Amino acid sequence: MEDHTAKSPTAAVLLIGDEILSGRTKDKNLGYIADFLTARGIDLCEARVVADVQGDIVAALNALRARYTYVFTTGGIGPTHDDITADAVAAAFGVKIDHDPQAVKLLTDYFAEIGREPTQARMRMARLPDGAEMIENPVSVAPGIHMGNVYAMAGVPKIMQAMLEAVAPQLQQGAPVLSRTIEAHFGEGDLGGPLGELQVRHGGVSIGSYPFETATGFGANIVVRSRDRKALEAAVDEVERLLATLAAQPASRPWI
Amino acid sequence: MEDHTAKSPTAAVLLIGDEILSGRTKDKNLGYIADFLTARGIDLCEARVVADVQGDIVAALNALRARYTYVFTTGGIGPTHDDITADAVAAAFGVKIDHDPQAVKLLTDYFAEIGREPTQARMRMARLPDGAEMIENPVSVAPGIHMGNVYAMAGVPKIMQAMLEAVAPQLQQGAPVLSRTIEAHFGEGDLGGPLGELQVRHGGVSIGSYPFETATGFGANIVVRSRDRKALEAAVDEVERLLATLAAQPASRPWI
């Protein structure tokens, strides 16, 4: 029920890495980025997960960057052979990629400071697509990549989170989406009919229903979302009246 | 480094729901399905997350079902107005959707048994696209949807997991992907060069490098994967020799 036509900025997330698709790594970045964007009024409209296959990464990048205001990627920017995100970004934009003098200096200085050899593998992290800018990495220095409307960040959550903070000031913000959650101790099967009618009458809000189970019973969280406070309050009032009406009827059970 | 040309069955996952993209719900289904498929030798090649927008769901379904052996979806099959997966599956396949007599009987009997009204909302869950089959739901009876190579399951993890077990016997299995993890106490910047050369020499395996941090230091898990046990063992032997060589050099630090 998101309104894709609103003027708020939109975004997509692209998670890159075999390890997420094999199940070896359980992704923690999508939920974090979703919270980050929602707090800034940026509508996250889509997410994808692809393997470390250049053609797949390029296809996803091109589909997403054409459609949304921003694309945030995670993973594949380290020093090993399976880190191919920088090359994929270059290929997606049809530009060359090479060692960037500024990035080379940044990393050379850093490796000298911490007593590391500037191996060829490490210096791969100083490669940038033509026209790209670095995203600051306050954790381990090796930069992320900002190219057009694409922000390529690390897969390690701590580094990804720091990079997201670093790019935050550059991002256009939207009006915040206001959200109210009303806990209903009824099954969705009792709520569903009248709630659907309520949604039709309140087109300016998005109403979601999320069943839950606790030790003492079942219910649903009714989440009402809108950028318009008056519209939100009007819908919430009506949801509360609906629940009061249902409370006068026999209690319900599971999400059925 | 997945081999998309192998004859093993492939799969995509499509997570459906505004709540995942808003950050309100942190998805737990993708990792579970990934483990499930990997254990059966089915290659999970891609995943997507879309909002409760029919056009977006249909577009994703059609892109994925054309490309992979199986598509598993989660979410949007409940009784409320934002549950539109069944309609989206019908639209994707270009067929009509209506109440299915078998599903109607199943749900009517169940609601009678547990003393629930067969409300219009509840009976929405008995709607199936023409030609679809039900996926058994031993938790709360309302069925999932099997249509062509698409399996549409619930979003509630407990129900999703039960549905996955129910469809398991129908799925073609692939040769299991064998996997060995070698813990390296070196930074990826030290490993990267020789590991990349090793990958080139061992084309029959996929080598991933995943940095980690513990209280006592940094390192990387080198994951070698293959369906060919001999190829796997040969690559693992060489990784272990590489690590022994590196151990004779000064110890390394972070994922740099």
mmCIF file of N, CA and C in Angstrom, chain A residues 1-2 4 18-24 26 30-31 34-35 38 44-49 52 56 67 79-82 110-111 114 116 119 121-122 125 140 156 158-159 181 188-190 192-193 195-196 199 206-211 213 221 223 225 251-253 255-256, chain B residues 1-2 4 18-24 26 30-31 34-35 38 44-49 52 56 67 79-82 110-111 114 116 119 121-122 125 140 156 158-159 181 188-190 192-193 195-196 199 206-211 213 221 223 225 251-253 255-256:
data_model
loop_
_atom_site.group_PDB
_atom_site.id
_atom_site.type_symbol
_atom_site.label_atom_id
_atom_site.label_comp_id
_atom_site.label_asym_id
_atom_site.label_seq_id
_atom_site.Cartn_x
_atom_site.Cartn_y
_atom_site.Cartn_z
ATOM 1 N N MET A 1 0.813 -1.199 0.000
ATOM 2 C CA MET A 1 0.000 0.000 0.000
ATOM 3 C C MET A 1 0.859 1.267 0.000
ATOM 4 N N GLU A 2 2.166 1.130 -0.246
ATOM 5 C CA GLU A 2 3.008 2.329 -0.336
ATOM 6 C C GLU A 2 2.576 3.156 -1.534
ATOM 7 N N HIS A 4 3.856 4.988 -4.397
ATOM 8 C CA HIS A 4 5.092 5.199 -5.160
ATOM 9 C C HIS A 4 5.096 6.542 -5.875
ATOM 10 N N ASP A 18 27.435 -14.407 -1.951
ATOM 11 C CA ASP A 18 27.081 -15.827 -1.918
ATOM 12 C C ASP A 18 26.672 -16.286 -0.525
ATOM 13 N N GLU A 19 27.335 -15.732 0.491
ATOM 14 C CA GLU A 19 27.161 -16.244 1.850
ATOM 15 C C GLU A 19 25.755 -16.027 2.393
ATOM 16 N N ILE A 20 25.062 -15.000 1.893
ATOM 17 C CA ILE A 20 23.689 -14.769 2.346
ATOM 18 C C ILE A 20 22.762 -15.775 1.685
ATOM 19 N N LEU A 21 23.026 -16.084 0.406
ATOM 20 C CA LEU A 21 22.172 -17.008 -0.338
ATOM 21 C C LEU A 21 22.414 -18.464 0.046
ATOM 22 N N SER A 22 23.611 -18.755 0.539
ATOM 23 C CA SER A 22 23.872 -20.136 0.983
ATOM 24 C C SER A 22 23.337 -20.368 2.389
ATOM 25 N N GLY A 23 22.987 -19.298 3.081
ATOM 26 C CA GLY A 23 22.511 -19.423 4.456
ATOM 27 C C GLY A 23 23.622 -19.308 5.492
ATOM 28 N N ARG A 24 24.866 -19.290 5.022
ATOM 29 C CA ARG A 24 25.985 -19.252 5.945
ATOM 30 C C ARG A 24 25.947 -17.987 6.809
ATOM 31 N N LYS A 26 23.595 -14.827 8.084
ATOM 32 C CA LYS A 26 22.229 -14.306 8.192
ATOM 33 C C LYS A 26 22.312 -12.781 8.139
ATOM 34 N N LEU A 30 19.827 -5.353 6.059
ATOM 35 C CA LEU A 30 18.590 -4.849 5.463
ATOM 36 C C LEU A 30 17.708 -4.155 6.499
ATOM 37 N N GLY A 31 17.488 -4.805 7.623
ATOM 38 C CA GLY A 31 16.634 -4.214 8.653
ATOM 39 C C GLY A 31 17.205 -2.912 9.184
ATOM 40 N N ALA A 34 16.704 -0.262 6.516
ATOM 41 C CA ALA A 34 15.273 0.057 6.456
ATOM 42 C C ALA A 34 14.902 1.048 7.560
ATOM 43 N N ASP A 35 15.356 0.782 8.767
ATOM 44 C CA ASP A 35 15.085 1.707 9.879
ATOM 45 C C ASP A 35 15.699 3.085 9.614
ATOM 46 N N THR A 38 13.640 4.881 6.850
ATOM 47 C CA THR A 38 12.312 5.254 7.330
ATOM 48 C C THR A 38 12.394 6.472 8.252
ATOM 49 N N LEU A 44 11.863 3.027 1.347
ATOM 50 C CA LEU A 44 12.542 1.845 0.811
ATOM 51 C C LEU A 44 11.484 1.006 0.094
ATOM 52 N N CYS A 45 11.608 0.897 -1.215
ATOM 53 C CA CYS A 45 10.564 0.268 -2.035
ATOM 54 C C CYS A 45 10.891 -1.162 -2.448
ATOM 55 N N GLU A 46 12.147 -1.539 -2.401
ATOM 56 C CA GLU A 46 12.528 -2.853 -2.919
ATOM 57 C C GLU A 46 13.900 -3.236 -2.380
ATOM 58 N N ALA A 47 14.142 -4.505 -2.231
ATOM 59 C CA ALA A 47 15.477 -4.991 -1.898
ATOM 60 C C ALA A 47 15.758 -6.243 -2.706
ATOM 61 N N ARG A 48 17.024 -6.470 -2.999
ATOM 62 C CA ARG A 48 17.406 -7.690 -3.705
ATOM 63 C C ARG A 48 18.671 -8.255 -3.076
ATOM 64 N N VAL A 49 18.833 -9.554 -3.212
ATOM 65 C CA VAL A 49 20.054 -10.230 -2.800
ATOM 66 C C VAL A 49 20.589 -10.968 -4.015
ATOM 67 N N ASP A 52 27.846 -13.366 -5.807
ATOM 68 C CA ASP A 52 29.056 -12.697 -6.288
ATOM 69 C C ASP A 52 29.290 -13.046 -7.761
ATOM 70 N N ASP A 56 25.046 -10.620 -12.628
ATOM 71 C CA ASP A 56 23.856 -10.488 -11.773
ATOM 72 C C ASP A 56 23.871 -9.168 -11.017
ATOM 73 N N ARG A 67 15.178 3.118 -11.317
ATOM 74 C CA ARG A 67 13.818 3.215 -10.789
ATOM 75 C C ARG A 67 13.700 4.045 -9.515
ATOM 76 N N PRO A 79 39.273 -6.858 0.012
ATOM 77 C CA PRO A 79 40.488 -7.094 -0.755
ATOM 78 C C PRO A 79 40.582 -8.452 -1.438
ATOM 79 N N THR A 80 39.582 -9.312 -1.291
ATOM 80 C CA THR A 80 39.735 -10.657 -1.846
ATOM 81 C C THR A 80 39.076 -10.794 -3.216
ATOM 82 N N HIS A 81 39.400 -11.906 -3.891
ATOM 83 C CA HIS A 81 38.974 -12.088 -5.280
ATOM 84 C C HIS A 81 37.461 -12.100 -5.447
ATOM 85 N N ASP A 82 36.733 -12.437 -4.360
ATOM 86 C CA ASP A 82 35.272 -12.477 -4.468
ATOM 87 C C ASP A 82 34.653 -11.104 -4.195
ATOM 88 N N TYR A 110 47.664 4.870 5.661
ATOM 89 C CA TYR A 110 47.062 4.084 6.740
ATOM 90 C C TYR A 110 47.841 2.787 6.982
ATOM 91 N N PHE A 111 48.188 2.096 5.886
ATOM 92 C CA PHE A 111 48.915 0.841 6.043
ATOM 93 C C PHE A 111 50.294 1.091 6.640
ATOM 94 N N ILE A 114 49.836 1.609 10.415
ATOM 95 C CA ILE A 114 49.552 0.421 11.230
ATOM 96 C C ILE A 114 50.518 -0.721 10.917
ATOM 97 N N ARG A 116 51.286 -2.355 7.999
ATOM 98 C CA ARG A 116 50.849 -3.404 7.071
ATOM 99 C C ARG A 116 51.509 -3.191 5.728
ATOM 100 N N THR A 119 49.874 -4.588 0.130
ATOM 101 C CA THR A 119 49.820 -5.670 -0.862
ATOM 102 C C THR A 119 48.885 -5.284 -2.005
ATOM 103 N N ALA A 121 46.491 -6.997 -3.033
ATOM 104 C CA ALA A 121 45.118 -7.251 -2.582
ATOM 105 C C ALA A 121 44.581 -6.046 -1.816
ATOM 106 N N ARG A 122 45.375 -5.548 -0.855
ATOM 107 C CA ARG A 122 44.900 -4.389 -0.080
ATOM 108 C C ARG A 122 44.664 -3.186 -0.981
ATOM 109 N N MET A 125 41.485 -2.133 -2.888
ATOM 110 C CA MET A 125 40.434 -1.334 -2.242
ATOM 111 C C MET A 125 40.575 0.160 -2.535
ATOM 112 N N SER A 140 37.729 1.098 9.261
ATOM 113 C CA SER A 140 38.914 0.435 8.725
ATOM 114 C C SER A 140 39.425 1.113 7.445
ATOM 115 N N VAL A 156 30.280 -5.908 6.317
ATOM 116 C CA VAL A 156 30.427 -6.031 7.783
ATOM 117 C C VAL A 156 29.538 -4.964 8.433
ATOM 118 N N LYS A 158 29.210 -3.355 11.218
ATOM 119 C CA LYS A 158 29.787 -2.204 11.916
ATOM 120 C C LYS A 158 30.317 -1.169 10.926
ATOM 121 N N ILE A 159 30.947 -1.643 9.854
ATOM 122 C CA ILE A 159 31.496 -0.725 8.845
ATOM 123 C C ILE A 159 30.368 -0.142 7.994
ATOM 124 N N THR A 181 0.657 2.149 16.021
ATOM 125 C CA THR A 181 0.354 0.720 16.123
ATOM 126 C C THR A 181 -0.723 0.509 17.176
ATOM 127 N N GLU A 188 -7.177 -12.088 12.881
ATOM 128 C CA GLU A 188 -7.278 -11.292 11.652
ATOM 129 C C GLU A 188 -8.549 -11.613 10.866
ATOM 130 N N GLY A 189 -9.064 -12.820 11.058
ATOM 131 C CA GLY A 189 -10.275 -13.215 10.343
ATOM 132 C C GLY A 189 -11.493 -12.430 10.800
ATOM 133 N N ASP A 190 -11.481 -11.960 12.055
ATOM 134 C CA ASP A 190 -12.568 -11.105 12.540
ATOM 135 C C ASP A 190 -12.366 -9.658 12.127
ATOM 136 N N GLY A 192 -10.465 -8.621 9.462
ATOM 137 C CA GLY A 192 -10.141 -8.416 8.050
ATOM 138 C C GLY A 192 -11.193 -7.672 7.250
ATOM 139 N N GLY A 193 -12.460 -8.100 7.372
ATOM 140 C CA GLY A 193 -13.514 -7.485 6.568
ATOM 141 C C GLY A 193 -13.643 -5.988 6.842
ATOM 142 N N LEU A 195 -11.729 -4.007 8.450
ATOM 143 C CA LEU A 195 -10.470 -3.269 8.299
ATOM 144 C C LEU A 195 -10.228 -2.934 6.817
ATOM 145 N N GLY A 196 -10.579 -3.866 5.946
ATOM 146 C CA GLY A 196 -10.432 -3.618 4.511
ATOM 147 C C GLY A 196 -11.331 -2.473 4.053
ATOM 148 N N GLN A 199 -9.829 0.724 5.172
ATOM 149 C CA GLN A 199 -8.724 1.137 4.300
ATOM 150 C C GLN A 199 -9.246 1.847 3.054
ATOM 151 N N SER A 206 -1.892 4.096 5.024
ATOM 152 C CA SER A 206 -1.621 2.698 4.700
ATOM 153 C C SER A 206 -1.868 1.892 5.963
ATOM 154 N N ILE A 207 -2.745 0.913 5.871
ATOM 155 C CA ILE A 207 -3.074 0.106 7.050
ATOM 156 C C ILE A 207 -2.548 -1.309 6.857
ATOM 157 N N GLY A 208 -1.703 -1.738 7.758
ATOM 158 C CA GLY A 208 -1.184 -3.096 7.713
ATOM 159 C C GLY A 208 -1.661 -3.876 8.922
ATOM 160 N N SER A 209 -1.762 -5.177 8.778
ATOM 161 C CA SER A 209 -2.187 -6.025 9.890
ATOM 162 C C SER A 209 -1.166 -7.142 10.064
ATOM 163 N N TYR A 210 -0.599 -7.255 11.262
ATOM 164 C CA TYR A 210 0.487 -8.212 11.500
ATOM 165 C C TYR A 210 0.140 -9.086 12.691
ATOM 166 N N PRO A 211 -0.174 -10.344 12.414
ATOM 167 C CA PRO A 211 -0.599 -11.230 13.491
ATOM 168 C C PRO A 211 0.533 -11.519 14.464
ATOM 169 N N GLU A 213 1.518 -13.823 18.331
ATOM 170 C CA GLU A 213 1.131 -14.852 19.285
ATOM 171 C C GLU A 213 1.911 -14.595 20.561
ATOM 172 N N ASN A 221 -1.253 -6.752 15.334
ATOM 173 C CA ASN A 221 -0.903 -5.345 15.420
ATOM 174 C C ASN A 221 -1.411 -4.655 14.164
ATOM 175 N N VAL A 223 -1.132 -1.545 12.054
ATOM 176 C CA VAL A 223 -0.210 -0.429 11.879
ATOM 177 C C VAL A 223 -0.781 0.539 10.854
ATOM 178 N N ARG A 225 -0.090 4.035 8.829
ATOM 179 C CA ARG A 225 1.026 4.891 8.445
ATOM 180 C C ARG A 225 0.574 5.967 7.464
ATOM 181 N N ALA A 251 -14.713 -13.230 21.875
ATOM 182 C CA ALA A 251 -13.283 -13.085 21.577
ATOM 183 C C ALA A 251 -12.868 -14.060 20.486
ATOM 184 N N SER A 252 -11.863 -13.693 19.767
ATOM 185 C CA SER A 252 -11.424 -14.489 18.638
ATOM 186 C C SER A 252 -10.114 -15.206 18.957
ATOM 187 N N ARG A 253 -9.642 -15.968 17.993
ATOM 188 C CA ARG A 253 -8.419 -16.739 18.162
ATOM 189 C C ARG A 253 -7.478 -16.571 16.984
ATOM 190 N N TRP A 255 -4.542 -16.385 13.875
ATOM 191 C CA TRP A 255 -4.502 -15.499 12.713
ATOM 192 C C TRP A 255 -5.304 -16.113 11.569
ATOM 193 N N ILE A 256 -6.558 -16.299 11.818
ATOM 194 C CA ILE A 256 -7.371 -17.015 10.831
ATOM 195 C C ILE A 256 -8.655 -16.249 10.590
ATOM 196 N N MET B 1 30.533 -16.551 -7.075
ATOM 197 C CA MET B 1 31.239 -17.613 -7.772
ATOM 198 C C MET B 1 30.344 -18.840 -7.952
ATOM 199 N N GLU B 2 29.036 -18.669 -7.740
ATOM 200 C CA GLU B 2 28.139 -19.796 -7.978
ATOM 201 C C GLU B 2 28.152 -20.169 -9.459
ATOM 202 N N HIS B 4 26.004 -21.012 -12.253
ATOM 203 C CA HIS B 4 24.607 -21.031 -12.650
ATOM 204 C C HIS B 4 24.332 -22.053 -13.741
ATOM 205 N N ASP B 18 5.197 -4.739 3.114
ATOM 206 C CA ASP B 18 5.615 -3.389 3.505
ATOM 207 C C ASP B 18 6.426 -3.399 4.794
ATOM 208 N N GLU B 19 6.064 -4.295 5.711
ATOM 209 C CA GLU B 19 6.641 -4.234 7.059
ATOM 210 C C GLU B 19 8.132 -4.549 7.063
ATOM 211 N N ILE B 20 8.594 -5.315 6.076
ATOM 212 C CA ILE B 20 10.028 -5.621 6.005
ATOM 213 C C ILE B 20 10.778 -4.402 5.467
ATOM 214 N N LEU B 21 10.179 -3.718 4.500
ATOM 215 C CA LEU B 21 10.826 -2.563 3.878
ATOM 216 C C LEU B 21 10.769 -1.326 4.779
ATOM 217 N N SER B 22 9.787 -1.261 5.670
ATOM 218 C CA SER B 22 9.737 -0.119 6.598
ATOM 219 C C SER B 22 10.665 -0.335 7.786
ATOM 220 N N GLY B 23 11.139 -1.566 7.954
ATOM 221 C CA GLY B 23 12.008 -1.881 9.083
ATOM 222 C C GLY B 23 11.237 -2.382 10.294
ATOM 223 N N ARG B 24 9.910 -2.296 10.229
ATOM 224 C CA ARG B 24 9.105 -2.704 11.379
ATOM 225 C C ARG B 24 9.316 -4.180 11.724
ATOM 226 N N LYS B 26 11.784 -7.443 11.160
ATOM 227 C CA LYS B 26 13.092 -7.899 10.685
ATOM 228 C C LYS B 26 12.921 -9.329 10.172
ATOM 229 N N LEU B 30 14.328 -15.540 5.132
ATOM 230 C CA LEU B 30 15.312 -15.754 4.063
ATOM 231 C C LEU B 30 16.422 -16.707 4.511
ATOM 232 N N GLY B 31 16.982 -16.448 5.679
ATOM 233 C CA GLY B 31 18.073 -17.299 6.156
ATOM 234 C C GLY B 31 17.623 -18.734 6.369
ATOM 235 N N ALA B 34 17.191 -20.325 2.965
ATOM 236 C CA ALA B 34 18.526 -20.546 2.391
ATOM 237 C C ALA B 34 19.148 -21.821 2.948
ATOM 238 N N ASP B 35 19.073 -21.999 4.269
ATOM 239 C CA ASP B 35 19.612 -23.223 4.880
ATOM 240 C C ASP B 35 18.881 -24.460 4.369
ATOM 241 N N THR B 38 19.952 -25.143 0.694
ATOM 242 C CA THR B 38 21.349 -25.583 0.621
ATOM 243 C C THR B 38 21.471 -27.035 1.064
ATOM 244 N N LEU B 44 20.146 -21.489 -4.158
ATOM 245 C CA LEU B 44 19.408 -20.227 -4.047
ATOM 246 C C LEU B 44 20.252 -19.145 -4.715
ATOM 247 N N CYS B 45 19.756 -18.622 -5.826
ATOM 248 C CA CYS B 45 20.546 -17.706 -6.662
ATOM 249 C C CYS B 45 20.187 -16.242 -6.471
ATOM 250 N N GLU B 46 19.035 -15.967 -5.946
ATOM 251 C CA GLU B 46 18.591 -14.575 -5.865
ATOM 252 C C GLU B 46 17.446 -14.467 -4.880
ATOM 253 N N ALA B 47 17.321 -13.316 -4.245
ATOM 254 C CA ALA B 47 16.162 -13.038 -3.399
ATOM 255 C C ALA B 47 15.725 -11.605 -3.638
ATOM 256 N N ARG B 48 14.439 -11.370 -3.455
ATOM 257 C CA ARG B 48 13.925 -10.005 -3.569
ATOM 258 C C ARG B 48 12.923 -9.743 -2.456
ATOM 259 N N VAL B 49 12.808 -8.479 -2.106
ATOM 260 C CA VAL B 49 11.789 -8.043 -1.162
ATOM 261 C C VAL B 49 10.965 -6.971 -1.860
ATOM 262 N N ASP B 52 3.627 -4.457 -0.577
ATOM 263 C CA ASP B 52 2.296 -5.003 -0.874
ATOM 264 C C ASP B 52 1.659 -4.214 -2.014
ATOM 265 N N ASP B 56 4.190 -4.685 -8.418
ATOM 266 C CA ASP B 56 5.567 -5.025 -8.038
ATOM 267 C C ASP B 56 5.713 -6.527 -7.788
ATOM 268 N N ARG B 67 13.323 -17.581 -14.593
ATOM 269 C CA ARG B 67 14.768 -17.772 -14.544
ATOM 270 C C ARG B 67 15.213 -18.975 -13.716
ATOM 271 N N PRO B 79 -5.935 -13.113 5.831
ATOM 272 C CA PRO B 79 -7.318 -12.707 5.562
ATOM 273 C C PRO B 79 -7.537 -11.203 5.421
ATOM 274 N N THR B 80 -6.490 -10.392 5.540
ATOM 275 C CA THR B 80 -6.731 -8.946 5.527
ATOM 276 C C THR B 80 -6.495 -8.333 4.145
ATOM 277 N N HIS B 81 -6.921 -7.089 4.005
ATOM 278 C CA HIS B 81 -6.924 -6.418 2.690
ATOM 279 C C HIS B 81 -5.523 -6.283 2.100
ATOM 280 N N ASP B 82 -4.496 -6.274 2.979
ATOM 281 C CA ASP B 82 -3.132 -6.132 2.474
ATOM 282 C C ASP B 82 -2.534 -7.484 2.084
ATOM 283 N N TYR B 110 -12.867 -26.445 9.478
ATOM 284 C CA TYR B 110 -11.952 -26.032 10.535
ATOM 285 C C TYR B 110 -12.574 -24.942 11.400
ATOM 286 N N PHE B 111 -13.190 -23.951 10.763
ATOM 287 C CA PHE B 111 -13.776 -22.845 11.527
ATOM 288 C C PHE B 111 -14.934 -23.342 12.384
ATOM 289 N N ILE B 114 -13.421 -25.067 15.467
ATOM 290 C CA ILE B 114 -12.852 -24.193 16.504
ATOM 291 C C ILE B 114 -13.806 -23.050 16.881
ATOM 292 N N ARG B 116 -15.296 -20.603 15.025
ATOM 293 C CA ARG B 116 -15.112 -19.271 14.404
ATOM 294 C C ARG B 116 -16.147 -19.053 13.315
ATOM 295 N N THR B 119 -16.128 -15.840 8.259
ATOM 296 C CA THR B 119 -16.306 -14.485 7.717
ATOM 297 C C THR B 119 -15.780 -14.426 6.284
ATOM 298 N N ALA B 121 -13.684 -12.375 5.217
ATOM 299 C CA ALA B 121 -12.233 -12.206 5.317
ATOM 300 C C ALA B 121 -11.554 -13.570 5.453
ATOM 301 N N ARG B 122 -12.065 -14.390 6.374
ATOM 302 C CA ARG B 122 -11.448 -15.725 6.561
ATOM 303 C C ARG B 122 -11.539 -16.545 5.284
ATOM 304 N N MET B 125 -9.104 -16.730 2.306
ATOM 305 C CA MET B 125 -7.963 -17.649 2.323
ATOM 306 C C MET B 125 -8.257 -18.959 1.603
ATOM 307 N N SER B 140 -2.173 -23.570 11.063
ATOM 308 C CA SER B 140 -3.430 -22.825 11.155
ATOM 309 C C SER B 140 -4.332 -23.070 9.945
ATOM 310 N N VAL B 156 4.439 -15.627 8.576
ATOM 311 C CA VAL B 156 4.729 -15.995 9.966
ATOM 312 C C VAL B 156 5.721 -17.165 9.951
ATOM 313 N N LYS B 158 6.759 -19.568 11.821
ATOM 314 C CA LYS B 158 6.350 -20.916 12.239
ATOM 315 C C LYS B 158 5.511 -21.601 11.151
ATOM 316 N N ILE B 159 4.622 -20.836 10.536
ATOM 317 C CA ILE B 159 3.756 -21.393 9.486
ATOM 318 C C ILE B 159 4.553 -21.611 8.196
ATOM 319 N N THR B 181 35.141 -24.945 6.059
ATOM 320 C CA THR B 181 35.526 -23.614 6.527
ATOM 321 C C THR B 181 36.867 -23.708 7.236
ATOM 322 N N GLU B 188 42.448 -10.077 5.633
ATOM 323 C CA GLU B 188 42.144 -10.427 4.246
ATOM 324 C C GLU B 188 43.139 -9.802 3.275
ATOM 325 N N GLY B 189 43.749 -8.699 3.693
ATOM 326 C CA GLY B 189 44.729 -8.039 2.827
ATOM 327 C C GLY B 189 45.988 -8.872 2.632
ATOM 328 N N ASP B 190 46.300 -9.734 3.608
ATOM 329 C CA ASP B 190 47.434 -10.644 3.451
ATOM 330 C C ASP B 190 47.054 -11.880 2.659
ATOM 331 N N GLY B 192 44.423 -12.068 0.483
ATOM 332 C CA GLY B 192 43.708 -11.791 -0.768
ATOM 333 C C GLY B 192 44.436 -12.194 -2.027
ATOM 334 N N GLY B 193 45.690 -11.774 -2.159
ATOM 335 C CA GLY B 193 46.436 -12.053 -3.384
ATOM 336 C C GLY B 193 46.568 -13.541 -3.659
ATOM 337 N N LEU B 195 45.101 -16.028 -2.314
ATOM 338 C CA LEU B 195 43.810 -16.724 -2.335
ATOM 339 C C LEU B 195 43.127 -16.562 -3.693
ATOM 340 N N GLY B 196 43.265 -15.383 -4.271
ATOM 341 C CA GLY B 196 42.704 -15.139 -5.597
ATOM 342 C C GLY B 196 43.371 -16.017 -6.644
ATOM 343 N N GLN B 199 42.066 -19.503 -6.253
ATOM 344 C CA GLN B 199 40.736 -19.660 -6.854
ATOM 345 C C GLN B 199 40.842 -19.890 -8.362
ATOM 346 N N SER B 206 34.280 -23.017 -5.210
ATOM 347 C CA SER B 206 34.008 -21.610 -4.959
ATOM 348 C C SER B 206 34.654 -21.255 -3.619
ATOM 349 N N ILE B 207 35.513 -20.247 -3.647
ATOM 350 C CA ILE B 207 36.215 -19.860 -2.419
ATOM 351 C C ILE B 207 35.738 -18.490 -1.974
ATOM 352 N N GLY B 208 35.198 -18.423 -0.783
ATOM 353 C CA GLY B 208 34.762 -17.146 -0.216
ATOM 354 C C GLY B 208 35.606 -16.800 0.993
ATOM 355 N N SER B 209 35.732 -15.522 1.250
ATOM 356 C CA SER B 209 36.507 -15.075 2.408
ATOM 357 C C SER B 209 35.646 -14.131 3.225
ATOM 358 N N TYR B 210 35.441 -14.442 4.491
ATOM 359 C CA TYR B 210 34.523 -13.674 5.333
ATOM 360 C C TYR B 210 35.226 -13.219 6.600
ATOM 361 N N PRO B 211 35.542 -11.921 6.680
ATOM 362 C CA PRO B 211 36.300 -11.416 7.809
ATOM 363 C C PRO B 211 35.511 -11.523 9.116
ATOM 364 N N GLU B 213 35.781 -10.680 13.626
ATOM 365 C CA GLU B 213 36.475 -10.011 14.720
ATOM 366 C C GLU B 213 36.071 -10.717 16.000
ATOM 367 N N ASN B 221 37.219 -16.216 7.802
ATOM 368 C CA ASN B 221 36.833 -17.590 7.523
ATOM 369 C C ASN B 221 36.912 -17.810 6.017
ATOM 370 N N VAL B 223 35.916 -20.071 3.179
ATOM 371 C CA VAL B 223 34.910 -21.103 2.927
ATOM 372 C C VAL B 223 35.108 -21.652 1.517
ATOM 373 N N ARG B 225 33.684 -24.296 -1.249
ATOM 374 C CA ARG B 225 32.452 -25.033 -1.551
ATOM 375 C C ARG B 225 32.559 -25.694 -2.919
ATOM 376 N N ALA B 251 52.304 -11.628 11.902
ATOM 377 C CA ALA B 251 50.853 -11.734 12.008
ATOM 378 C C ALA B 251 50.191 -10.474 11.482
ATOM 379 N N SER B 252 48.982 -10.643 10.973
ATOM 380 C CA SER B 252 48.284 -9.532 10.360
ATOM 381 C C SER B 252 47.177 -9.023 11.262
ATOM 382 N N ARG B 253 46.485 -7.991 10.784
ATOM 383 C CA ARG B 253 45.400 -7.400 11.556
ATOM 384 C C ARG B 253 44.150 -7.220 10.712
ATOM 385 N N TRP B 255 40.434 -6.518 8.694
ATOM 386 C CA TRP B 255 40.014 -6.970 7.366
ATOM 387 C C TRP B 255 40.465 -5.965 6.333
ATOM 388 N N ILE B 256 41.749 -5.791 6.251
ATOM 389 C CA ILE B 256 42.285 -4.748 5.382
ATOM 390 C C ILE B 256 43.401 -5.325 4.521
#
